[in-house]
Amino acid sequence: MTTTQPSSNKSLAFSTGWDLAFTVSAGIVLLGLLVVASGFSFFRHQIPTGSPLTRMLQVLVAAIRKRKLQFPENDEEMYLEYNKEEMVGEVLPHTKGYKWLDKASISDGKSGNWYLCSVSQVEEMKIVLWMLPIFISAMIGYIPIPQLLTFTIQQGGTMDTKLGKIHVPPASLMIIPVILQLVILVIYDRLFVPFARWITGCPTGITQLQRVGVGFIAASLATCIGAVIESKRKSVAEEHGLLDSGNQVPMSVMWLALQFLAIGINDVSTFTGLLEFFNTEASKGMKSLGTAIFWCNLGLASLMGSVLVDVVNRVTRRGGIGWLEGNNLNRDHLDHFYWLLSILGLVAFLNYLYWARRYQYRQHNLAPTS
């Protein structure tokens, strides 16, 4: 049976108390805030030129109002006002697709921001609509990652945290994917990108959407590894009669590094790929919106993951407790949940692949000129 570890080897939270641990953490955050605030006078502030959300809403309203108008014979009759193009940040050429939105830029003698929009305004709206399927499919594909990170920490709390003469607090396991990300990024930029560029001719080696797809494959692999390790952990606990004891299972916490490795690959691929995708595909006047869409994607994925946990518990309860409702991880069915996440990740990847193959990057989505 594993003995209780001396308090000197434990983390601050366990050896002294959570109150002091949170106080120290808050102090570090405050120190960082002061450092950032000290540089405010050196920041470059760009004066806002209007909200992209307002411009897109104007396009929708104008297109609906003029839905009965006939299209002009050529694109040159579309409304173009360079004062409005300056608000957008660049002159966007007219593209094919979502043709019903083009009616917002047809002039019929009336004026007003909510009745007549420039071509670039319409194209901004089209860009967002083109990215919408990628946004939704990527959100679904990212659902397993927050859940895997959360439950991996719980797994680590039941395992042998001894690493040599020190004991690793379960919460500090998050440093493993961070270190792996740093290593993987160097390998990716210095080795993979030049090699892939030589094969594909693409400046970045592979496209942003391809990079995201690699990350989703890694996410499915991470949940598969997590399921196998959790099954092994429970079998070790059963062999040593520790299912209900609450003591540490004699299995090294470093086994979790395998699934953290896959998570690191996912972060380097999906996280970076999505951020680059939303920023590069957005127009100059929508850069802030592109970043917001990215973080909204991650936030919704975490929210949907919480909903998934609740649904799984409700479905698997059957008069008792659900897979993840118990207070004893050894009696829960975390391994089953990981397999469910693996299936979800695979289905999400196939769905993402469908939309990614049909997505046309901005520079390739130009309508033929007359």
PDB file of N, CA, C and O in Angstrom, residues 214-250:
ATOM      1  N   VAL A 214      -4.475  17.822 -39.339  1.00  0.00           N
ATOM      2  CA  VAL A 214      -3.479  17.003 -38.637  1.00  0.00           C
ATOM      3  C   VAL A 214      -3.711  17.067 -37.132  1.00  0.00           C
ATOM      4  O   VAL A 214      -3.607  16.061 -36.418  1.00  0.00           O
ATOM      5  N   GLY A 215      -4.058  18.253 -36.648  1.00  0.00           N
ATOM      6  CA  GLY A 215      -4.323  18.405 -35.220  1.00  0.00           C
ATOM      7  C   GLY A 215      -5.522  17.607 -34.763  1.00  0.00           C
ATOM      8  O   GLY A 215      -5.522  17.032 -33.661  1.00  0.00           O
ATOM      9  N   PHE A 216      -6.561  17.536 -35.588  1.00  0.00           N
ATOM     10  CA  PHE A 216      -7.746  16.770 -35.212  1.00  0.00           C
ATOM     11  C   PHE A 216      -7.451  15.270 -35.190  1.00  0.00           C
ATOM     12  O   PHE A 216      -8.013  14.530 -34.374  1.00  0.00           O
ATOM     13  N   ILE A 217      -6.585  14.813 -36.084  1.00  0.00           N
ATOM     14  CA  ILE A 217      -6.160  13.411 -36.032  1.00  0.00           C
ATOM     15  C   ILE A 217      -5.406  13.144 -34.731  1.00  0.00           C
ATOM     16  O   ILE A 217      -5.612  12.115 -34.070  1.00  0.00           O
ATOM     17  N   ALA A 218      -4.540  14.086 -34.349  1.00  0.00           N
ATOM     18  CA  ALA A 218      -3.800  13.944 -33.091  1.00  0.00           C
ATOM     19  C   ALA A 218      -4.740  13.947 -31.893  1.00  0.00           C
ATOM     20  O   ALA A 218      -4.497  13.249 -30.899  1.00  0.00           O
ATOM     21  N   ALA A 219      -5.828  14.716 -31.972  1.00  0.00           N
ATOM     22  CA  ALA A 219      -6.796  14.752 -30.871  1.00  0.00           C
ATOM     23  C   ALA A 219      -7.468  13.396 -30.698  1.00  0.00           C
ATOM     24  O   ALA A 219      -7.647  12.913 -29.565  1.00  0.00           O
ATOM     25  N   SER A 220      -7.848  12.769 -31.806  1.00  0.00           N
ATOM     26  CA  SER A 220      -8.446  11.433 -31.725  1.00  0.00           C
ATOM     27  C   SER A 220      -7.445  10.424 -31.178  1.00  0.00           C
ATOM     28  O   SER A 220      -7.793   9.550 -30.377  1.00  0.00           O
ATOM     29  N   LEU A 221      -6.188  10.565 -31.595  1.00  0.00           N
ATOM     30  CA  LEU A 221      -5.142   9.675 -31.088  1.00  0.00           C
ATOM     31  C   LEU A 221      -4.941   9.877 -29.589  1.00  0.00           C
ATOM     32  O   LEU A 221      -4.749   8.900 -28.841  1.00  0.00           O
ATOM     33  N   ALA A 222      -5.010  11.126 -29.129  1.00  0.00           N
ATOM     34  CA  ALA A 222      -4.826  11.415 -27.706  1.00  0.00           C
ATOM     35  C   ALA A 222      -5.904  10.754 -26.858  1.00  0.00           C
ATOM     36  O   ALA A 222      -5.622  10.199 -25.788  1.00  0.00           O
ATOM     37  N   THR A 223      -7.154  10.806 -27.317  1.00  0.00           N
ATOM     38  CA  THR A 223      -8.234  10.186 -26.549  1.00  0.00           C
ATOM     39  C   THR A 223      -8.120   8.661 -26.568  1.00  0.00           C
ATOM     40  O   THR A 223      -8.455   8.004 -25.573  1.00  0.00           O
ATOM     41  N   CYS A 224      -7.652   8.108 -27.674  1.00  0.00           N
ATOM     42  CA  CYS A 224      -7.426   6.653 -27.724  1.00  0.00           C
ATOM     43  C   CYS A 224      -6.341   6.247 -26.725  1.00  0.00           C
ATOM     44  O   CYS A 224      -6.495   5.266 -25.983  1.00  0.00           O
ATOM     45  N   ILE A 225      -5.244   7.004 -26.704  1.00  0.00           N
ATOM     46  CA  ILE A 225      -4.167   6.724 -25.754  1.00  0.00           C
ATOM     47  C   ILE A 225      -4.680   6.872 -24.326  1.00  0.00           C
ATOM     48  O   ILE A 225      -4.381   6.053 -23.446  1.00  0.00           O
ATOM     49  N   GLY A 226      -5.470   7.923 -24.094  1.00  0.00           N
ATOM     50  CA  GLY A 226      -6.025   8.136 -22.765  1.00  0.00           C
ATOM     51  C   GLY A 226      -6.908   6.987 -22.318  1.00  0.00           C
ATOM     52  O   GLY A 226      -6.881   6.583 -21.148  1.00  0.00           O
ATOM     53  N   ALA A 227      -7.696   6.438 -23.238  1.00  0.00           N
ATOM     54  CA  ALA A 227      -8.569   5.312 -22.899  1.00  0.00           C
ATOM     55  C   ALA A 227      -7.754   4.078 -22.534  1.00  0.00           C
ATOM     56  O   ALA A 227      -8.070   3.365 -21.566  1.00  0.00           O
ATOM     57  N   VAL A 228      -6.698   3.812 -23.297  1.00  0.00           N
ATOM     58  CA  VAL A 228      -5.857   2.645 -23.025  1.00  0.00           C
ATOM     59  C   VAL A 228      -5.149   2.794 -21.676  1.00  0.00           C
ATOM     60  O   VAL A 228      -5.102   1.855 -20.863  1.00  0.00           O
ATOM     61  N   ILE A 229      -4.601   3.981 -21.413  1.00  0.00           N
ATOM     62  CA  ILE A 229      -3.892   4.212 -20.150  1.00  0.00           C
ATOM     63  C   ILE A 229      -4.852   4.132 -18.967  1.00  0.00           C
ATOM     64  O   ILE A 229      -4.518   3.573 -17.913  1.00  0.00           O
ATOM     65  N   GLU A 230      -6.057   4.666 -19.122  1.00  0.00           N
ATOM     66  CA  GLU A 230      -7.030   4.606 -18.034  1.00  0.00           C
ATOM     67  C   GLU A 230      -7.445   3.162 -17.751  1.00  0.00           C
ATOM     68  O   GLU A 230      -7.601   2.770 -16.583  1.00  0.00           O
ATOM     69  N   SER A 231      -7.619   2.363 -18.802  1.00  0.00           N
ATOM     70  CA  SER A 231      -7.940   0.943 -18.596  1.00  0.00           C
ATOM     71  C   SER A 231      -6.806   0.242 -17.855  1.00  0.00           C
ATOM     72  O   SER A 231      -7.044  -0.568 -16.945  1.00  0.00           O
ATOM     73  N   LYS A 232      -5.571   0.561 -18.227  1.00  0.00           N
ATOM     74  CA  LYS A 232      -4.414  -0.018 -17.556  1.00  0.00           C
ATOM     75  C   LYS A 232      -4.351   0.433 -16.101  1.00  0.00           C
ATOM     76  O   LYS A 232      -4.072  -0.370 -15.194  1.00  0.00           O
ATOM     77  N   ARG A 233      -4.622   1.702 -15.844  1.00  0.00           N
ATOM     78  CA  ARG A 233      -4.578   2.225 -14.474  1.00  0.00           C
ATOM     79  C   ARG A 233      -5.607   1.529 -13.588  1.00  0.00           C
ATOM     80  O   ARG A 233      -5.312   1.159 -12.440  1.00  0.00           O
ATOM     81  N   LYS A 234      -6.803   1.328 -14.116  1.00  0.00           N
ATOM     82  CA  LYS A 234      -7.844   0.664 -13.333  1.00  0.00           C
ATOM     83  C   LYS A 234      -7.508  -0.804 -13.081  1.00  0.00           C
ATOM     84  O   LYS A 234      -7.793  -1.339 -11.999  1.00  0.00           O
ATOM     85  N   SER A 235      -6.893  -1.454 -14.062  1.00  0.00           N
ATOM     86  CA  SER A 235      -6.515  -2.856 -13.868  1.00  0.00           C
ATOM     87  C   SER A 235      -5.414  -2.983 -12.817  1.00  0.00           C
ATOM     88  O   SER A 235      -5.421  -3.915 -12.002  1.00  0.00           O
ATOM     89  N   VAL A 236      -4.470  -2.033 -12.799  1.00  0.00           N
ATOM     90  CA  VAL A 236      -3.420  -2.043 -11.775  1.00  0.00           C
ATOM     91  C   VAL A 236      -4.031  -1.807 -10.397  1.00  0.00           C
ATOM     92  O   VAL A 236      -3.650  -2.450  -9.404  1.00  0.00           O
ATOM     93  N   ALA A 237      -4.988  -0.882 -10.321  1.00  0.00           N
ATOM     94  CA  ALA A 237      -5.657  -0.620  -9.044  1.00  0.00           C
ATOM     95  C   ALA A 237      -6.398  -1.856  -8.552  1.00  0.00           C
ATOM     96  O   ALA A 237      -6.391  -2.171  -7.351  1.00  0.00           O
ATOM     97  N   GLU A 238      -7.013  -2.580  -9.471  1.00  0.00           N
ATOM     98  CA  GLU A 238      -7.737  -3.796  -9.084  1.00  0.00           C
ATOM     99  C   GLU A 238      -6.777  -4.887  -8.632  1.00  0.00           C
ATOM    100  O   GLU A 238      -7.045  -5.602  -7.652  1.00  0.00           O
ATOM    101  N   GLU A 239      -5.648  -5.022  -9.321  1.00  0.00           N
ATOM    102  CA  GLU A 239      -4.662  -6.040  -8.953  1.00  0.00           C
ATOM    103  C   GLU A 239      -4.109  -5.821  -7.551  1.00  0.00           C
ATOM    104  O   GLU A 239      -3.817  -6.774  -6.830  1.00  0.00           O
ATOM    105  N   HIS A 240      -3.981  -4.563  -7.144  1.00  0.00           N
ATOM    106  CA  HIS A 240      -3.411  -4.245  -5.833  1.00  0.00           C
ATOM    107  C   HIS A 240      -4.491  -3.971  -4.789  1.00  0.00           C
ATOM    108  O   HIS A 240      -4.179  -3.523  -3.681  1.00  0.00           O
ATOM    109  N   GLY A 241      -5.747  -4.227  -5.135  1.00  0.00           N
ATOM    110  CA  GLY A 241      -6.824  -4.035  -4.176  1.00  0.00           C
ATOM    111  C   GLY A 241      -7.020  -2.596  -3.754  1.00  0.00           C
ATOM    112  O   GLY A 241      -7.337  -2.324  -2.592  1.00  0.00           O
ATOM    113  N   LEU A 242      -6.856  -1.674  -4.693  1.00  0.00           N
ATOM    114  CA  LEU A 242      -6.926  -0.246  -4.373  1.00  0.00           C
ATOM    115  C   LEU A 242      -8.154   0.441  -4.971  1.00  0.00           C
ATOM    116  O   LEU A 242      -8.207   1.669  -5.004  1.00  0.00           O
ATOM    117  N   LEU A 243      -9.123  -0.346  -5.436  1.00  0.00           N
ATOM    118  CA  LEU A 243     -10.272   0.263  -6.097  1.00  0.00           C
ATOM    119  C   LEU A 243     -11.040   1.197  -5.169  1.00  0.00           C
ATOM    120  O   LEU A 243     -11.560   2.227  -5.598  1.00  0.00           O
ATOM    121  N   ASP A 244     -11.114   0.863  -3.893  1.00  0.00           N
ATOM    122  CA  ASP A 244     -11.893   1.669  -2.950  1.00  0.00           C
ATOM    123  C   ASP A 244     -11.048   2.259  -1.829  1.00  0.00           C
ATOM    124  O   ASP A 244     -11.587   2.840  -0.890  1.00  0.00           O
ATOM    125  N   SER A 245      -9.736   2.120  -1.919  1.00  0.00           N
ATOM    126  CA  SER A 245      -8.885   2.565  -0.813  1.00  0.00           C
ATOM    127  C   SER A 245      -8.608   4.064  -0.848  1.00  0.00           C
ATOM    128  O   SER A 245      -8.372   4.678   0.187  1.00  0.00           O
ATOM    129  N   GLY A 246      -8.600   4.652  -2.023  1.00  0.00           N
ATOM    130  CA  GLY A 246      -8.271   6.069  -2.137  1.00  0.00           C
ATOM    131  C   GLY A 246      -6.786   6.348  -2.173  1.00  0.00           C
ATOM    132  O   GLY A 246      -6.375   7.509  -2.281  1.00  0.00           O
ATOM    133  N   ASN A 247      -5.949   5.307  -2.060  1.00  0.00           N
ATOM    134  CA  ASN A 247      -4.501   5.490  -2.125  1.00  0.00           C
ATOM    135  C   ASN A 247      -4.031   5.563  -3.573  1.00  0.00           C
ATOM    136  O   ASN A 247      -4.757   5.197  -4.506  1.00  0.00           O
ATOM    137  N   GLN A 248      -2.805   6.021  -3.742  1.00  0.00           N
ATOM    138  CA  GLN A 248      -2.255   6.147  -5.086  1.00  0.00           C
ATOM    139  C   GLN A 248      -2.055   4.777  -5.724  1.00  0.00           C
ATOM    140  O   GLN A 248      -1.634   3.823  -5.071  1.00  0.00           O
ATOM    141  N   VAL A 249      -2.352   4.715  -7.001  1.00  0.00           N
ATOM    142  CA  VAL A 249      -2.144   3.488  -7.762  1.00  0.00           C
ATOM    143  C   VAL A 249      -0.666   3.400  -8.129  1.00  0.00           C
ATOM    144  O   VAL A 249      -0.084   4.387  -8.597  1.00  0.00           O
ATOM    145  N   PRO A 250      -0.022   2.249  -7.900  1.00  0.00           N
ATOM    146  CA  PRO A 250       1.415   2.120  -8.212  1.00  0.00           C
ATOM    147  C   PRO A 250       1.683   2.082  -9.714  1.00  0.00           C
ATOM    148  O   PRO A 250       2.133   1.083 -10.264  1.00  0.00           O
TER     149      PRO A 250
END
